[in-house]
Amino acid sequence: EMEAKYTRKMQALRDEMDLRRKTELHELEERKNTQISELMGNHEGAFGAIKNYYNDITAKNLTLINLLKEQVEDLKKKETVLEKEKAEVLLQNKELTGPLQETQELVAELQKKLAHYYRDKEALMNSKAHLKITQKELKDLQWEHEVLEQRFSKVQAERDELYQKFTRAINEVQQKTGFKNLLLERKLHGLLSLLEQKEVELSEVVAASNLSPSALSLVSHKLEDVLNSKNATIQDLQLQLARVCKAHNDMLQTFEAKLTAFGIPLDNLGFQPLSFPFPGQ
């Protein structure tokens, strides 16, 4: 019974669904037909518009073609005329080829001459400018030469004057130095001789007096004091002599430097450095 019941329900549901499907199919069919009708109407309108558009284009094209045909005919006529003129121009060109070639050769030659002219003109301008610069440099050099000659004459006169002054000064200093050295040497030799004489006399006195050792020691001490004093005097004299020699040599070096600065040779100077009479002092 349940199976029969559900079989009936199933059959009723199938019938209901079949009826709904048929209804929807019918509605779809109607909508489709409506859309087809609308599309056909739209297509017919669009086709009519396109047909009119292309008809207009075709008419315009036919008009343009006719116009172009007329223009082509005119161009052909013009071409015929131009061909005739071309033949005439070619004939004239053949007649003018010879003079044209001669004219071209003449123009080429004139262009070469013109190029040489411009180049020569530029070279001439450069030469003139260089000549002006050279003349100015020559004037400047001449002026500098005159100034340098005047300066040279002045410096030469100053050099001669300084040379004479230095010569006189060196002669005077050398005379004074030589005289002073001679006096100092003589005085030194005299003191040395006197010292030797005193030593000999002292030896003789000691030998002849037969003094006691204490008295001899006292005398020896006094003698040593006297000798030390004399030695100090000798050292002072030697030091003065060395100072004089050094001053002479320093002045001689200064004089040689001045002569070298003024460009005077030192060959004929005539002065020699003094050597120290007592080396090591």
Coordinates of N, CA and C in Angstrom, one line a residue, residues 38-259:
E38 N 12.1 41.2 -32.9 CA 12.8 42.4 -32.7 C 14.1 42.5 -33.5
L39 N 14.9 41.4 -33.4 CA 16.2 41.3 -34.1 C 16.0 41.4 -35.6
M40 N 14.9 40.8 -36.1 CA 14.7 40.9 -37.6 C 14.4 42.3 -38.0
G41 N 13.5 43.0 -37.1 CA 13.2 44.4 -37.4 C 14.5 45.3 -37.3
N42 N 15.3 45.0 -36.3 CA 16.5 45.8 -36.1 C 17.4 45.6 -37.3
H43 N 17.5 44.3 -37.7 CA 18.4 43.9 -38.8 C 18.0 44.5 -40.1
E44 N 16.6 44.5 -40.3 CA 16.1 45.1 -41.5 C 16.4 46.6 -41.5
G45 N 16.2 47.3 -40.3 CA 16.5 48.7 -40.3 C 18.0 49.0 -40.5
A46 N 18.8 48.2 -39.9 CA 20.3 48.4 -40.0 C 20.7 48.1 -41.5
F47 N 20.1 47.0 -42.1 CA 20.4 46.7 -43.4 C 20.0 47.8 -44.4
G48 N 18.8 48.4 -44.1 CA 18.4 49.5 -44.9 C 19.3 50.7 -44.8
A49 N 19.8 51.0 -43.5 CA 20.7 52.1 -43.4 C 22.0 51.8 -44.1
I50 N 22.5 50.6 -43.9 CA 23.8 50.2 -44.6 C 23.6 50.3 -46.1
K51 N 22.5 49.8 -46.6 CA 22.2 49.8 -48.0 C 22.2 51.3 -48.5
N52 N 21.5 52.2 -47.8 CA 21.5 53.6 -48.2 C 22.9 54.2 -48.1
Y53 N 23.7 53.8 -47.0 CA 25.1 54.3 -46.9 C 25.9 53.9 -48.0
Y54 N 25.9 52.6 -48.4 CA 26.7 52.1 -49.5 C 26.2 52.6 -50.8
N55 N 24.9 52.9 -50.9 CA 24.4 53.5 -52.2 C 25.0 54.9 -52.3
D56 N 25.0 55.6 -51.2 CA 25.6 57.0 -51.3 C 27.1 56.9 -51.6
I57 N 27.8 56.0 -51.0 CA 29.2 55.8 -51.3 C 29.4 55.5 -52.7
T58 N 28.6 54.5 -53.2 CA 28.7 54.1 -54.6 C 28.5 55.3 -55.5
A59 N 27.5 56.1 -55.2 CA 27.2 57.2 -56.1 C 28.4 58.2 -56.0
K60 N 28.9 58.5 -54.8 CA 30.0 59.4 -54.7 C 31.2 58.8 -55.5
N61 N 31.4 57.5 -55.3 CA 32.6 56.9 -56.0 C 32.4 57.0 -57.5
L62 N 31.2 56.8 -58.0 CA 31.0 56.9 -59.5 C 31.3 58.4 -59.9
T63 N 30.8 59.3 -59.1 CA 31.1 60.7 -59.4 C 32.6 61.0 -59.4
L64 N 33.3 60.4 -58.4 CA 34.7 60.6 -58.3 C 35.4 59.9 -59.4
I65 N 34.9 58.7 -59.8 CA 35.6 58.0 -60.9 C 35.4 58.8 -62.2
N66 N 34.3 59.4 -62.4 CA 34.1 60.2 -63.6 C 35.0 61.4 -63.6
L67 N 35.1 62.0 -62.4 CA 35.9 63.2 -62.3 C 37.4 62.8 -62.5
L68 N 37.8 61.7 -62.0 CA 39.2 61.2 -62.1 C 39.5 60.8 -63.6
K69 N 38.4 60.3 -64.3 CA 38.6 60.0 -65.7 C 38.9 61.2 -66.5
E70 N 38.1 62.3 -66.1 CA 38.3 63.6 -66.8 C 39.7 64.1 -66.5
Q71 N 40.1 64.0 -65.2 CA 41.5 64.5 -64.8 C 42.6 63.6 -65.5
V72 N 42.3 62.3 -65.7 CA 43.3 61.5 -66.4 C 43.4 61.9 -67.8
E73 N 42.3 62.2 -68.4 CA 42.4 62.6 -69.8 C 43.1 63.9 -69.9
D74 N 42.8 64.9 -69.0 CA 43.6 66.1 -69.0 C 45.1 65.9 -68.8
L75 N 45.4 65.0 -67.8 CA 46.8 64.7 -67.6 C 47.5 64.1 -68.8
K76 N 46.7 63.2 -69.5 CA 47.3 62.6 -70.7 C 47.6 63.7 -71.7
K77 N 46.6 64.6 -71.9 CA 46.9 65.7 -72.8 C 48.1 66.6 -72.4
K78 N 48.1 66.9 -71.0 CA 49.3 67.6 -70.5 C 50.6 66.8 -70.7
E79 N 50.5 65.5 -70.5 CA 51.7 64.7 -70.7 C 52.2 64.7 -72.1
T80 N 51.2 64.7 -73.1 CA 51.6 64.8 -74.5 C 52.3 66.1 -74.8
V81 N 51.7 67.2 -74.2 CA 52.3 68.5 -74.4 C 53.7 68.5 -73.8
L82 N 53.8 67.9 -72.5 CA 55.1 67.9 -71.8 C 56.1 67.1 -72.6
E83 N 55.7 66.0 -73.2 CA 56.6 65.2 -74.0 C 57.2 66.0 -75.1
K84 N 56.3 66.7 -75.8 CA 56.8 67.6 -76.9 C 57.8 68.6 -76.3
E85 N 57.4 69.3 -75.2 CA 58.3 70.2 -74.6 C 59.6 69.6 -74.2
K86 N 59.5 68.3 -73.6 CA 60.7 67.6 -73.2 C 61.6 67.4 -74.4
A87 N 61.0 66.9 -75.5 CA 61.8 66.7 -76.7 C 62.5 68.0 -77.1
E88 N 61.8 69.1 -77.1 CA 62.4 70.4 -77.4 C 63.5 70.8 -76.5
V89 N 63.2 70.5 -75.1 CA 64.3 70.9 -74.1 C 65.5 70.0 -74.3
L90 N 65.3 68.7 -74.6 CA 66.4 67.8 -74.8 C 67.2 68.2 -76.0
L91 N 66.5 68.7 -77.0 CA 67.3 69.2 -78.2 C 68.1 70.4 -77.8
Q92 N 67.4 71.3 -77.0 CA 68.2 72.5 -76.6 C 69.3 72.2 -75.7
N93 N 69.1 71.1 -74.8 CA 70.2 70.7 -73.9 C 71.4 70.2 -74.7
K94 N 71.1 69.4 -75.8 CA 72.2 68.9 -76.6 C 72.9 70.1 -77.2
E95 N 72.2 71.1 -77.6 CA 72.8 72.2 -78.2 C 73.7 73.0 -77.2
L96 N 73.2 73.0 -75.9 CA 73.9 73.8 -74.9 C 74.9 73.0 -74.1
T97 N 75.0 71.7 -74.4 CA 76.0 70.8 -73.6 C 77.4 71.3 -73.8
G98 N 77.8 71.6 -75.0 CA 79.2 72.1 -75.2 C 79.5 73.4 -74.5
P99 N 78.7 74.5 -74.7 CA 79.0 75.7 -73.9 C 78.9 75.5 -72.4
L100 N 77.9 74.6 -72.0 CA 77.8 74.3 -70.6 C 79.0 73.7 -70.0
Q101 N 79.6 72.7 -70.7 CA 80.8 72.1 -70.2 C 82.0 73.1 -70.2
E102 N 82.1 73.9 -71.2 CA 83.1 75.0 -71.1 C 82.9 75.9 -70.0
T103 N 81.6 76.3 -69.7 CA 81.3 77.2 -68.6 C 81.6 76.5 -67.3
Q104 N 81.3 75.2 -67.2 CA 81.6 74.5 -65.9 C 83.1 74.4 -65.7
E105 N 83.9 74.1 -66.7 CA 85.3 74.1 -66.6 C 85.8 75.5 -66.1
L106 N 85.3 76.6 -66.8 CA 85.7 77.9 -66.4 C 85.3 78.2 -64.9
V107 N 84.1 77.8 -64.5 CA 83.7 78.0 -63.1 C 84.6 77.2 -62.1
A108 N 85.0 76.0 -62.5 CA 85.8 75.2 -61.6 C 87.2 75.9 -61.5
E109 N 87.7 76.4 -62.6 CA 89.0 77.1 -62.6 C 88.9 78.4 -61.7
L110 N 87.8 79.1 -61.9 CA 87.6 80.3 -61.1 C 87.4 80.0 -59.6
Q111 N 86.8 78.9 -59.3 CA 86.6 78.5 -57.9 C 88.0 78.2 -57.3
K112 N 88.8 77.5 -58.1 CA 90.2 77.2 -57.6 C 91.0 78.5 -57.3
K113 N 90.9 79.4 -58.3 CA 91.5 80.7 -58.1 C 91.0 81.4 -56.9
L114 N 89.6 81.4 -56.7 CA 89.0 82.0 -55.6 C 89.5 81.4 -54.3
A115 N 89.6 80.1 -54.2 CA 90.1 79.4 -53.0 C 91.6 79.8 -52.7
H116 N 92.4 79.9 -53.8 CA 93.8 80.3 -53.6 C 93.8 81.8 -53.1
Y117 N 92.9 82.6 -53.7 CA 92.9 84.0 -53.3 C 92.5 84.1 -51.8
Y118 N 91.5 83.4 -51.4 CA 91.1 83.5 -49.9 C 92.2 83.0 -49.1
R119 N 92.9 81.9 -49.5 CA 94.0 81.3 -48.7 C 95.2 82.3 -48.6
D120 N 95.5 82.9 -49.8 CA 96.6 83.9 -49.8 C 96.2 85.1 -49.0
K121 N 94.9 85.5 -49.1 CA 94.5 86.7 -48.3 C 94.6 86.4 -46.8
E122 N 94.1 85.2 -46.4 CA 94.2 84.9 -45.0 C 95.7 84.8 -44.5
A123 N 96.5 84.2 -45.4 CA 98.0 84.1 -45.0 C 98.6 85.5 -44.9
L124 N 98.2 86.4 -45.9 CA 98.7 87.8 -45.8 C 98.2 88.5 -44.5
M125 N 96.9 88.3 -44.1 CA 96.5 88.9 -42.9 C 97.2 88.4 -41.7
N126 N 97.4 87.0 -41.7 CA 98.2 86.5 -40.6 C 99.6 87.0 -40.5
S127 N 100.2 87.1 -41.7 CA 101.6 87.7 -41.8 C 101.6 89.1 -41.3
K128 N 100.6 89.9 -41.7 CA 100.6 91.3 -41.2 C 100.4 91.3 -39.7
A129 N 99.5 90.5 -39.1 CA 99.3 90.5 -37.7 C 100.6 90.0 -37.0
H130 N 101.2 89.0 -37.5 CA 102.5 88.5 -36.9 C 103.6 89.5 -37.0
L131 N 103.6 90.3 -38.2 CA 104.6 91.3 -38.3 C 104.4 92.5 -37.3
K132 N 103.1 92.8 -37.1 CA 102.8 93.8 -36.1 C 103.3 93.4 -34.7
I133 N 103.0 92.1 -34.4 CA 103.4 91.6 -33.1 C 104.9 91.6 -33.0
T134 N 105.6 91.1 -34.1 CA 107.0 91.1 -34.1 C 107.7 92.5 -34.0
Q135 N 107.1 93.5 -34.7 CA 107.6 94.8 -34.5 C 107.4 95.3 -33.1
K136 N 106.2 95.0 -32.5 CA 106.1 95.5 -31.1 C 107.1 94.8 -30.2
E137 N 107.3 93.5 -30.4 CA 108.3 92.8 -29.6 C 109.6 93.3 -29.8
L138 N 110.0 93.7 -31.1 CA 111.3 94.3 -31.4 C 111.4 95.6 -30.7
K139 N 110.4 96.5 -30.7 CA 110.5 97.7 -30.0 C 110.7 97.5 -28.5
D140 N 109.9 96.6 -27.9 CA 110.0 96.3 -26.5 C 111.5 95.8 -26.2
L141 N 112.0 94.9 -27.1 CA 113.3 94.4 -26.9 C 114.4 95.5 -27.0
Q142 N 114.2 96.4 -28.0 CA 115.1 97.5 -28.1 C 115.1 98.4 -26.8
W143 N 113.9 98.6 -26.4 CA 113.8 99.4 -25.1 C 114.4 98.7 -24.0
E144 N 114.1 97.4 -23.8 CA 114.8 96.7 -22.7 C 116.3 96.6 -22.9
H145 N 116.7 96.6 -24.2 CA 118.2 96.5 -24.4 C 118.8 97.8 -24.0
E146 N 118.2 99.0 -24.3 CA 118.7 100.3 -23.9 C 118.7 100.4 -22.4
V147 N 117.6 99.9 -21.8 CA 117.5 100.0 -20.3 C 118.6 99.1 -19.7
L148 N 118.8 97.9 -20.3 CA 119.8 97.0 -19.7 C 121.2 97.5 -20.0
E149 N 121.4 98.2 -21.1 CA 122.7 98.8 -21.3 C 123.0 99.9 -20.3
Q150 N 122.0 100.7 -20.0 CA 122.2 101.7 -19.0 C 122.5 101.1 -17.7
R151 N 121.7 100.1 -17.3 CA 121.9 99.4 -16.1 C 123.2 98.7 -16.0
F152 N 123.7 98.2 -17.2 CA 125.0 97.5 -17.2 C 126.1 98.5 -17.0
S153 N 126.0 99.7 -17.7 CA 127.0 100.7 -17.5 C 127.0 101.2 -16.1
K154 N 125.8 101.4 -15.5 CA 125.8 101.8 -14.1 C 126.4 100.7 -13.1
V155 N 126.0 99.5 -13.4 CA 126.5 98.4 -12.5 C 128.0 98.2 -12.7
Q156 N 128.5 98.4 -14.0 CA 129.9 98.3 -14.3 C 130.7 99.3 -13.5
A157 N 130.1 100.6 -13.6 CA 130.8 101.7 -12.9 C 130.8 101.4 -11.4
E158 N 129.7 100.9 -10.8 CA 129.6 100.6 -9.4 C 130.6 99.4 -9.1
R159 N 130.7 98.5 -10.0 CA 131.6 97.3 -9.8 C 133.1 97.8 -9.8
D160 N 133.4 98.7 -10.7 CA 134.8 99.2 -10.7 C 135.1 100.0 -9.4
E161 N 134.1 100.8 -9.1 CA 134.3 101.6 -7.8 C 134.4 100.7 -6.6
L162 N 133.5 99.7 -6.5 CA 133.7 98.7 -5.4 C 135.0 98.0 -5.4
Y163 N 135.4 97.6 -6.7 CA 136.7 96.9 -6.8 C 137.8 97.7 -6.3
Q164 N 137.8 99.0 -6.6 CA 138.9 99.9 -6.2 C 138.8 100.1 -4.6
K165 N 137.6 100.3 -4.1 CA 137.4 100.4 -2.7 C 137.9 99.2 -2.0
F166 N 137.4 98.0 -2.5 CA 137.8 96.7 -1.8 C 139.3 96.5 -1.9
T167 N 139.9 96.9 -3.0 CA 141.4 96.7 -3.2 C 142.1 97.6 -2.2
R168 N 141.7 98.9 -2.1 CA 142.3 99.8 -1.1 C 142.1 99.2 0.3
A169 N 140.9 98.8 0.6 CA 140.6 98.3 1.9 C 141.4 97.1 2.3
I170 N 141.5 96.2 1.3 CA 142.3 94.9 1.5 C 143.8 95.3 1.7
N171 N 144.3 96.2 0.9 CA 145.7 96.6 1.0 C 146.0 97.1 2.4
E172 N 145.0 98.1 2.8 CA 145.2 98.7 4.1 C 145.2 97.6 5.2
V173 N 144.1 96.7 5.1 CA 144.0 95.7 6.2 C 145.2 94.8 6.2
Q174 N 145.6 94.4 4.9 CA 146.7 93.5 4.8 C 148.0 94.1 5.4
Q175 N 148.2 95.4 5.1 CA 149.4 96.1 5.6 C 149.3 96.2 7.2
K176 N 148.1 96.6 7.6 CA 148.0 96.7 9.1 C 148.1 95.3 9.7
T177 N 147.5 94.3 9.1 CA 147.5 92.9 9.7 C 149.0 92.4 9.6
G178 N 149.7 92.6 8.5 CA 151.0 92.1 8.4 C 151.9 92.8 9.4
F179 N 151.7 94.1 9.6 CA 152.6 94.9 10.5 C 152.3 94.4 12.0
K180 N 151.0 94.2 12.2 CA 150.6 93.8 13.6 C 151.1 92.4 13.8
N181 N 151.0 91.5 12.8 CA 151.5 90.1 13.0 C 153.0 90.1 13.2
L182 N 153.7 91.0 12.4 CA 155.1 91.0 12.6 C 155.5 91.5 14.0
L183 N 154.8 92.5 14.5 CA 155.1 93.0 15.8 C 154.8 91.9 16.9
L184 N 153.6 91.2 16.7 CA 153.3 90.1 17.6 C 154.3 89.0 17.6
E185 N 154.7 88.6 16.4 CA 155.7 87.5 16.2 C 157.1 87.9 16.9
R186 N 157.5 89.2 16.6 CA 158.7 89.6 17.2 C 158.7 89.7 18.7
K187 N 157.5 90.2 19.2 CA 157.3 90.3 20.6 C 157.3 88.9 21.2
L188 N 156.7 87.9 20.6 CA 156.6 86.5 21.0 C 158.0 85.9 21.0
H189 N 158.7 86.1 19.9 CA 160.1 85.5 19.9 C 161.0 86.2 21.0
G190 N 160.8 87.5 21.2 CA 161.6 88.1 22.2 C 161.3 87.5 23.6
L191 N 160.0 87.3 23.9 CA 159.6 86.7 25.2 C 160.2 85.3 25.3
L192 N 160.1 84.6 24.2 CA 160.6 83.2 24.3 C 162.2 83.2 24.5
S193 N 162.8 84.1 23.8 CA 164.3 84.2 24.1 C 164.6 84.6 25.5
L194 N 163.8 85.6 26.0 CA 164.0 86.1 27.3 C 163.7 85.0 28.3
L195 N 162.7 84.2 28.0 CA 162.4 83.1 28.9 C 163.5 82.0 29.0
E196 N 164.0 81.7 27.8 CA 165.2 80.8 27.8 C 166.4 81.3 28.5
Q197 N 166.6 82.6 28.3 CA 167.8 83.2 29.0 C 167.6 83.2 30.5
K198 N 166.3 83.5 31.0 CA 166.1 83.5 32.4 C 166.2 82.1 33.0
E199 N 165.7 81.1 32.2 CA 165.8 79.7 32.7 C 167.3 79.3 32.8
V200 N 168.1 79.8 31.8 CA 169.6 79.4 31.9 C 170.2 80.1 33.1
E201 N 169.8 81.4 33.3 CA 170.4 82.2 34.5 C 169.9 81.5 35.8
L202 N 168.7 81.1 35.8 CA 168.2 80.5 37.0 C 168.9 79.2 37.3
S203 N 169.2 78.5 36.3 CA 169.9 77.2 36.5 C 171.3 77.5 37.1
E204 N 171.9 78.5 36.5 CA 173.3 78.8 37.0 C 173.2 79.3 38.4
V205 N 172.2 80.1 38.7 CA 172.1 80.7 40.1 C 171.9 79.5 41.1
V206 N 171.0 78.6 40.7 CA 170.7 77.5 41.6 C 171.9 76.6 41.8
A207 N 172.6 76.4 40.7 CA 173.8 75.5 40.8 C 174.9 76.2 41.7
A208 N 175.0 77.6 41.6 CA 176.1 78.2 42.3 C 175.7 78.5 43.7
S209 N 174.5 78.6 44.1 CA 174.1 79.0 45.4 C 174.0 77.9 46.4
N210 N 173.9 76.7 46.0 CA 173.8 75.5 46.8 C 172.7 75.7 47.9
L211 N 171.5 76.1 47.4 CA 170.4 76.4 48.3 C 169.9 75.1 48.9
S212 N 169.2 75.2 50.0 CA 168.6 74.1 50.7 C 167.4 73.6 49.9
P213 N 166.9 72.4 50.1 CA 165.7 72.0 49.4 C 164.5 72.8 49.6
S214 N 164.3 73.3 50.8 CA 163.1 74.2 51.1 C 163.2 75.5 50.4
A215 N 164.4 76.1 50.4 CA 164.6 77.4 49.7 C 164.5 77.1 48.2
L216 N 165.1 76.0 47.7 CA 165.0 75.7 46.3 C 163.5 75.5 45.9
S217 N 162.8 74.9 46.8 CA 161.3 74.6 46.5 C 160.6 76.0 46.4
L218 N 160.9 76.9 47.3 CA 160.3 78.2 47.3 C 160.6 79.0 46.0
V219 N 161.9 78.9 45.7 CA 162.3 79.6 44.4 C 161.7 79.0 43.2
S220 N 161.6 77.6 43.3 CA 160.9 76.9 42.1 C 159.5 77.3 42.0
H221 N 158.8 77.5 43.1 CA 157.4 77.9 43.1 C 157.2 79.3 42.5
K222 N 158.1 80.2 43.0 CA 158.1 81.5 42.4 C 158.4 81.6 40.9
L223 N 159.4 80.7 40.6 CA 159.7 80.6 39.1 C 158.5 80.1 38.3
E224 N 157.8 79.1 38.9 CA 156.7 78.5 38.2 C 155.6 79.6 38.0
D225 N 155.4 80.4 39.1 CA 154.4 81.5 39.0 C 154.8 82.5 37.9
V226 N 156.1 82.8 37.8 CA 156.5 83.7 36.8 C 156.3 83.1 35.4
L227 N 156.7 81.8 35.3 CA 156.5 81.1 34.0 C 155.1 81.0 33.6
N228 N 154.2 80.8 34.6 CA 152.8 80.7 34.2 C 152.3 82.0 33.7
S229 N 152.7 83.1 34.4 CA 152.3 84.4 34.0 C 152.8 84.7 32.5
K230 N 154.1 84.3 32.3 CA 154.6 84.5 31.0 C 153.8 83.7 29.9
N231 N 153.6 82.4 30.3 CA 152.8 81.5 29.4 C 151.4 82.1 29.1
A232 N 150.8 82.7 30.1 CA 149.5 83.3 29.9 C 149.6 84.5 28.9
T233 N 150.7 85.3 29.1 CA 150.9 86.4 28.2 C 151.1 85.9 26.7
I234 N 151.9 84.8 26.6 CA 152.2 84.2 25.3 C 150.9 83.7 24.7
Q235 N 150.0 83.0 25.5 CA 148.7 82.5 24.9 C 147.8 83.7 24.5
D236 N 147.8 84.8 25.3 CA 147.0 85.9 24.8 C 147.5 86.5 23.5
L237 N 148.9 86.6 23.4 CA 149.4 87.1 22.2 C 149.1 86.1 21.0
Q238 N 149.2 84.8 21.2 CA 148.8 83.9 20.2 C 147.3 84.0 19.8
L239 N 146.5 84.2 20.8 CA 145.0 84.3 20.6 C 144.7 85.6 19.7
Q240 N 145.4 86.7 20.1 CA 145.2 87.9 19.3 C 145.7 87.8 17.9
L241 N 146.8 87.0 17.7 CA 147.3 86.8 16.4 C 146.3 85.9 15.6
A242 N 145.8 84.9 16.2 CA 144.8 84.1 15.5 C 143.5 84.9 15.2
R243 N 143.1 85.8 16.0 CA 141.9 86.6 15.7 C 142.2 87.5 14.5
V244 N 143.4 88.1 14.5 CA 143.7 88.9 13.4 C 143.7 88.1 12.0
C245 N 144.3 86.9 12.1 CA 144.3 86.0 10.9 C 142.9 85.7 10.5
K246 N 142.1 85.3 11.4 CA 140.7 85.0 11.1 C 139.9 86.1 10.5
A247 N 140.1 87.3 11.1 CA 139.4 88.5 10.5 C 139.9 88.8 9.1
H248 N 141.2 88.6 8.9 CA 141.7 88.8 7.5 C 141.1 87.8 6.5
N249 N 141.1 86.5 6.9 CA 140.5 85.5 6.1 C 139.0 85.7 5.8
D250 N 138.3 86.1 6.9 CA 136.8 86.4 6.7 C 136.6 87.5 5.7
M251 N 137.4 88.6 5.9 CA 137.2 89.7 5.0 C 137.6 89.3 3.5
L252 N 138.6 88.5 3.4 CA 139.0 88.0 2.1 C 137.9 87.2 1.4
Q253 N 137.2 86.3 2.2 CA 136.1 85.5 1.7 C 134.9 86.4 1.3
T254 N 134.6 87.4 2.1 CA 133.6 88.4 1.7 C 133.9 89.1 0.4
F255 N 135.1 89.5 0.3 CA 135.6 90.2 -0.9 C 135.4 89.3 -2.1
E256 N 135.8 88.0 -2.0 CA 135.7 87.0 -3.1 C 134.2 86.8 -3.5
A257 N 133.4 86.7 -2.5 CA 131.9 86.6 -2.7 C 131.4 87.7 -3.5
K258 N 131.8 89.0 -3.1 CA 131.3 90.2 -3.8 C 131.8 90.2 -5.3
L259 N 133.1 89.8 -5.5 CA 133.6 89.8 -6.8 C 132.9 88.7 -7.7

